[in-house]
XYZ file of C-alpha atoms in Angstrom:
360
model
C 105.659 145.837 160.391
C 106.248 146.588 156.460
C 108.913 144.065 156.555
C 107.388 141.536 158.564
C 107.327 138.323 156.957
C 109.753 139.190 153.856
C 112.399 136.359 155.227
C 109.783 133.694 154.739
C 109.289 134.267 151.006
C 110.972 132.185 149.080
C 112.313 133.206 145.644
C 110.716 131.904 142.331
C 113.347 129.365 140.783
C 115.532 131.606 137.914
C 114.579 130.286 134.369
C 118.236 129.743 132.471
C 117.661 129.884 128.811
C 120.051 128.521 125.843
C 119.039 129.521 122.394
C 120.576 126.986 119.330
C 118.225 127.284 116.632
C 118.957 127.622 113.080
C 123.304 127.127 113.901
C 123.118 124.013 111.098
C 124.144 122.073 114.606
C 124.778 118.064 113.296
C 124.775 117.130 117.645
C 123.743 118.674 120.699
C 126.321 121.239 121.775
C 128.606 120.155 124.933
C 129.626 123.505 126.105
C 125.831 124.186 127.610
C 125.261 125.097 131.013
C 124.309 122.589 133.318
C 121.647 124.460 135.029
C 119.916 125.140 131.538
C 115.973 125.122 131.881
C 114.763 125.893 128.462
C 117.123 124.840 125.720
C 115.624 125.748 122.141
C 117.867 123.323 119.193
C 115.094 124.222 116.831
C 116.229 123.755 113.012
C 119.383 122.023 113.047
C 120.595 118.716 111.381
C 120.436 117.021 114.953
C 119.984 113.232 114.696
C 119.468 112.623 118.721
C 122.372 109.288 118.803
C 123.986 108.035 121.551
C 126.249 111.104 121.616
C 123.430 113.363 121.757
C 122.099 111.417 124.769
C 124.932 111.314 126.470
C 124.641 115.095 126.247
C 121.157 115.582 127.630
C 121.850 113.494 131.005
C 123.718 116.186 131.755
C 121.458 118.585 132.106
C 119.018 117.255 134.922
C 117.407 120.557 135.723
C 115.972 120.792 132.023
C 111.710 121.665 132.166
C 111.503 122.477 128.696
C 113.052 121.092 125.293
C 112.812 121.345 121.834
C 114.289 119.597 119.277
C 111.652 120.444 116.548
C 112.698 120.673 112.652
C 115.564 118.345 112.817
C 116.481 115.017 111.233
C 115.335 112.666 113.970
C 114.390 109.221 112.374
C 114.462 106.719 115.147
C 113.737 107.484 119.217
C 116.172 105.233 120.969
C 115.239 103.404 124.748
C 116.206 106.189 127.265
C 116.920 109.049 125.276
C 115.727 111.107 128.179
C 115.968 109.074 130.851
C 117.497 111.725 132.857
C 115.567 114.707 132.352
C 113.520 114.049 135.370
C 111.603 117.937 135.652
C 111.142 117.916 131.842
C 107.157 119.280 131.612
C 107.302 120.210 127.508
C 108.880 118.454 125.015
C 108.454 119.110 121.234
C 110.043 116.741 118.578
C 107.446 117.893 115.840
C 108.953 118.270 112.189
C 111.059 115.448 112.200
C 111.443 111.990 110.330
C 110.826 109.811 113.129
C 109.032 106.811 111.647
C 109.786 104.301 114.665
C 109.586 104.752 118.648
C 110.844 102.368 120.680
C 108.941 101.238 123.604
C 110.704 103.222 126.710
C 112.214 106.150 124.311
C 110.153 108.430 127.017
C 111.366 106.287 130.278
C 112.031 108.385 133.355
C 110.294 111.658 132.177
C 107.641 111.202 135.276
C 106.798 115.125 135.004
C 106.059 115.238 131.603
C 103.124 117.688 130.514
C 103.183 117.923 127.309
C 104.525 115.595 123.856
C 104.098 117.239 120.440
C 105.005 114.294 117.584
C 103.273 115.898 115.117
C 104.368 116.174 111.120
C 106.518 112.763 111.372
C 106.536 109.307 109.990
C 105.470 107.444 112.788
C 103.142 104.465 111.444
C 102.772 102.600 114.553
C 103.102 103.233 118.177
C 103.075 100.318 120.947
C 100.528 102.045 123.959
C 103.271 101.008 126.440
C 105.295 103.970 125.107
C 103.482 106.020 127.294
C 103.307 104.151 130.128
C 105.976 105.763 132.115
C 104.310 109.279 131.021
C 101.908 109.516 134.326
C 101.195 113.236 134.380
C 100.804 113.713 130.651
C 97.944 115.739 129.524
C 98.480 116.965 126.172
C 99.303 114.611 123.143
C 99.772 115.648 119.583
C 100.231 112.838 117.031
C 98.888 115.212 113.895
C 100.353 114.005 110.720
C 101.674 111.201 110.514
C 101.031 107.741 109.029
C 98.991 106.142 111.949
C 95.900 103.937 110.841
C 94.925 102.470 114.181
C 96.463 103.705 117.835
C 95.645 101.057 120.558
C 95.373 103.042 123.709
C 95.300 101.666 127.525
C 92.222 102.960 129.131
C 94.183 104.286 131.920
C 96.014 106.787 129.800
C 94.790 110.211 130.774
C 95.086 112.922 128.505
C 92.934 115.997 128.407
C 93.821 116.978 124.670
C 94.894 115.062 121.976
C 95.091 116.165 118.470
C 94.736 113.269 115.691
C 94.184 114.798 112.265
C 96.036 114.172 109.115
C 96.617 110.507 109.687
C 95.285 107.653 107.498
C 92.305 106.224 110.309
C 91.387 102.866 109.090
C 88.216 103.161 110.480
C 87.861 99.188 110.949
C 87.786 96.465 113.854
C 91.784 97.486 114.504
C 90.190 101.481 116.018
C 87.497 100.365 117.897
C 89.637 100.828 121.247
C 90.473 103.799 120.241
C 87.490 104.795 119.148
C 85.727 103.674 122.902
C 88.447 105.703 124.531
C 87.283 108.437 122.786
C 83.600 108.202 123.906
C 84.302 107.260 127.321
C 86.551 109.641 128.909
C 86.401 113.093 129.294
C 89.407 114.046 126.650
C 89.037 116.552 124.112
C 90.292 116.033 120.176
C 91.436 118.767 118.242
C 90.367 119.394 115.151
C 87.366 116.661 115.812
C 85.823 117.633 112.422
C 88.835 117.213 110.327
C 90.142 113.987 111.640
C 88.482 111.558 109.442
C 88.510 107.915 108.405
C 90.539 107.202 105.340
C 89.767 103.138 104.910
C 87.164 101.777 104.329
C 86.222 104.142 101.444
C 82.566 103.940 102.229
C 83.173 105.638 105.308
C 85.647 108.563 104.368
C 83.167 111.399 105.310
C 83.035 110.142 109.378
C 84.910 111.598 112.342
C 86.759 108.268 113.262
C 84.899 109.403 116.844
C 81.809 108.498 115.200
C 82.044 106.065 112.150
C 79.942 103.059 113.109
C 82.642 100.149 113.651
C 80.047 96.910 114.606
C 81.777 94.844 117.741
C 79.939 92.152 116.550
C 81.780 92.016 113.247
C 84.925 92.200 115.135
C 84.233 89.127 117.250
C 82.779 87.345 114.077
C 86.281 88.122 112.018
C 88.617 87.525 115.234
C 86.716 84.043 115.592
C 87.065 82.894 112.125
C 90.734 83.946 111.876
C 91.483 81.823 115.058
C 89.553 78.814 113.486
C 91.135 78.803 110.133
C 95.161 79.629 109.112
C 96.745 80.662 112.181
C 98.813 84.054 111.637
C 101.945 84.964 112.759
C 101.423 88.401 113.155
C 98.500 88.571 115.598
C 96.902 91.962 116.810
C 96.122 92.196 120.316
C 93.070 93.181 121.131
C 92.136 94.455 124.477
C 88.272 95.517 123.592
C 87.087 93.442 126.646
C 88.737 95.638 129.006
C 87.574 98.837 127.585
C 84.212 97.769 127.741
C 84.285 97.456 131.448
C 86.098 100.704 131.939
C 83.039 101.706 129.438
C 80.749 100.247 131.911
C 82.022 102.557 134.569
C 82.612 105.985 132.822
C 79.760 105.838 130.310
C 77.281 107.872 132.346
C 76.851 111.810 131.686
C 75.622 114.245 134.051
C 72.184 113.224 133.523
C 72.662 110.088 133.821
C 72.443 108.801 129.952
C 74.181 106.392 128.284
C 75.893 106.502 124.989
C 75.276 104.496 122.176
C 77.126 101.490 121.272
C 77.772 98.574 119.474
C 75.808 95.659 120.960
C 77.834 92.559 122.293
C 76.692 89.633 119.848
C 76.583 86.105 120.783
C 79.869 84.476 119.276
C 79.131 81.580 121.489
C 76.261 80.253 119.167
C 78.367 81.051 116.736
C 80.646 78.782 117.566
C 78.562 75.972 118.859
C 77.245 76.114 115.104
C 80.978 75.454 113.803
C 81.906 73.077 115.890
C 78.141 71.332 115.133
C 79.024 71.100 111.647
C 82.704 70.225 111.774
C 81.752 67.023 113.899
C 78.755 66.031 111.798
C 80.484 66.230 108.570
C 83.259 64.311 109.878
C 80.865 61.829 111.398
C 79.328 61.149 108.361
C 83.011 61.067 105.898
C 83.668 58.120 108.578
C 80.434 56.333 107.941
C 81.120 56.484 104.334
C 84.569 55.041 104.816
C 83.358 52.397 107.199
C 80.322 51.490 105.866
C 81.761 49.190 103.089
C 84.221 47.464 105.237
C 81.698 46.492 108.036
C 79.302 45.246 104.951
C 81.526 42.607 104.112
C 82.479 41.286 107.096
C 79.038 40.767 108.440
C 78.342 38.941 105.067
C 81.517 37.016 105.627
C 80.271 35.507 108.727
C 77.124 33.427 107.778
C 75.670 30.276 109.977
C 74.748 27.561 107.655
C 72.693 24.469 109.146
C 74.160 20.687 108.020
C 73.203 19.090 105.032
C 70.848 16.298 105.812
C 70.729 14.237 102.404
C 74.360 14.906 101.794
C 76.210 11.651 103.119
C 79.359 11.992 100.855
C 80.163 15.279 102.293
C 80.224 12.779 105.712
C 82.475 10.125 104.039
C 84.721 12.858 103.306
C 85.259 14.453 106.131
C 85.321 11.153 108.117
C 87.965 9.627 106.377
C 89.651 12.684 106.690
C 89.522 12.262 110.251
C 90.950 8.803 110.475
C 93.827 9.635 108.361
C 94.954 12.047 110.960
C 95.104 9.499 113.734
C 98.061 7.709 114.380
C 98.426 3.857 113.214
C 97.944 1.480 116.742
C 99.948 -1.551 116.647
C 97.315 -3.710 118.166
C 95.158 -3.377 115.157
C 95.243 -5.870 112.775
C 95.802 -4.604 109.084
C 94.033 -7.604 107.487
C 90.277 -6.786 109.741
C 87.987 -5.810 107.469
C 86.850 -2.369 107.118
C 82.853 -2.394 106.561
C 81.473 0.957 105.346
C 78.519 1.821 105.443
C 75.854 3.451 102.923
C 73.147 3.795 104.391
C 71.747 7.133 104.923
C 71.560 8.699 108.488
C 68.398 9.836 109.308
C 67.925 12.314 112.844
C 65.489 11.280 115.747
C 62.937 13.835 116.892
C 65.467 15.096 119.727
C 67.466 16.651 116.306
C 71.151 14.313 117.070
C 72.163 12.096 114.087
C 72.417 8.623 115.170
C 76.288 7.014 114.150
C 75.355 3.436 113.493
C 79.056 2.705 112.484
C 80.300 3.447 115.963
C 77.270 1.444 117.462
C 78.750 -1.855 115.201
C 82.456 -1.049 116.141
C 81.904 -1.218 119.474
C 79.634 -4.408 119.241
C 82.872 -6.210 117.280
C 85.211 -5.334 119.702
C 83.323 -6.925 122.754
């Protein structure tokens, strides 16, 4: 009965372990054995190129690796893409100042990512998309001012000290994230804002960033010279994950920023755009509309003017065309005297009246 059972216990998985440090190695070794576990290339010259990589697919039983104290300066797409059961990985001590955006693609186990004491000064949160079981992040000192992080990333420690926080509208996601999950910063006390100077002394967990002032700036920069380097902000969707996660265990709320109303803001910009250009249009107008109204002036008939008459009837009968059954010798009586109107307002043509009396 002692033995009972011992066929169904299974044996613990052997640990293979491969110690390079400190061999002045310029590329990963290619004599290593594939079924490595924990390979240890601390302080070496190791750049991690496409040579490198081409190294590290071969080992697909790899849970722990570290390339720490190195000369690492750029983390290609895929550069351990194969390392499926990789749970630690430590690139800490390096020059890495850029990381592309799937340099961490296919490690779906991943536990732990120390990127401390680099050169990193920006990092796209879609880097760690593909990291869905990571739980410990450490991004101490490096050049990061602002880290824009998904709300769905969940990390139980991150460390963020010794960077330069710009504690401004660009870490207010960050700063939510912060206050509305349930992961702990290291070294909470030391990370502090650099920029603005007036708030150098806060945690960046704490310094008072104003969403308001955010909206106000984001507003006036889309209104004005459009940039094309343009920051996206996703503070809309971290206040509804706020919304969700911001109760404690008694049921408080935090304190935040208020949501201001940009809207009126607005309304009051676009109010004074249109009037002003309503009235520069007036003013343009104005003069031109002036003088055509005066242009177009009813004027009655002069009464006691009977050459103006004379005039214009002879200038009416020279327009006609000569008739060849009128005789050039009749005489042509004209008439002086003065017309003078009847009380239904016509003017009474007493030279027509006498024409037609001739011609019968």
């Amino acid at each position: 009965k002692i033995f009972q059972g011992i066929n169904t216990l299974k044996p613990e998985k052997s640990t293979v372990i491969c110690d390079e440090s400190g061999k002045n190695l310029s590329s990963i070794p290619t004599d290593l054995l594939q079924n490595v576990t924990k390979l240890n290339l601390k302080n070496n010259k190791i750049t991690l190129k496409h040579n490198d990589k081409d190294i590290l697919i071969r080992l697909p039983n790899l849970t722990e690796l570290y390339l720490n104290e190195n000369m690492i300066t750029l983390l290609y797409n895929n550069s351990f893409c194969n390392l499926t059961k990789l749970v630690n990985l430590d690139i800490s001590n390096n020059c890495i100042n850029t990381v592309h955006q799937a340099a961490f693609a296919g490690l779906y186990q991943l536990l732990v990512l120390n990127l401390s004491y680099n050169r990193i000064t920006q990092l796209d949160s879609n880097v760690f998309s593909s990291l869905i079981n990571l739980r410990v992040l450490n991004l101490q000192n490096n050049l990061l001012e602002s880290f824009h992080i998904k709300p769905s990333f969940k990390l139980t420690t991150i460390t963020l000290d010794g960077n330069p926080w710009n504690c401004s509208c660009s870490l207010l996601d960050l700063q939510i994230w912060l206050t509305a999950s349930n992961v702990t910063m290291e070294n909470e006390n030391n990370t502090m804002c650099t920029f603005p100077n007036i708030k150098q002394k806060f945690s960046i967990k704490t310094a008072t960033i104003q969403l308001v002032d955010c909206e106000m700036g984001k507003l006036s920069s889309e209104t004005t010279i459009p940039s094309t380097y343009v920051i996206k902000h996703q503070s809309t969707v971290f206040l509804t994950a706020l919304t969700s996660n911001i109760t404690g265990n008694n049921g408080t709320h935090a304190e935040f920023p208020v949501l201001g109303k940009s809207w009126t803001f607005l309304m009051g910009v676009l109010g004074f755009v249109l009037s002003t250009t309503l009235l520069i249009f007036t003013a343009i107008k104005c003069p031109t509309w002036y003088q055509h109204l005066m242009s177009y002036r009813h004027r009655r008939l002069e009464e006691n003017d009977p050459e103006m008459f004379e005039q214009e009837f002879s200038a009416d009968m020279s327009s006609f065309p000569a008739g060849s059954d009128i005789n050039n010798e009749d005489p042509i009586v004209i008439f002086d005297k003065t017309f003078e109107p009847e009380e239904d307002g016509f003017i009474e043509d007493k030279y027509i009246d006498t024409y037609v009396t001739e011609q019968s």
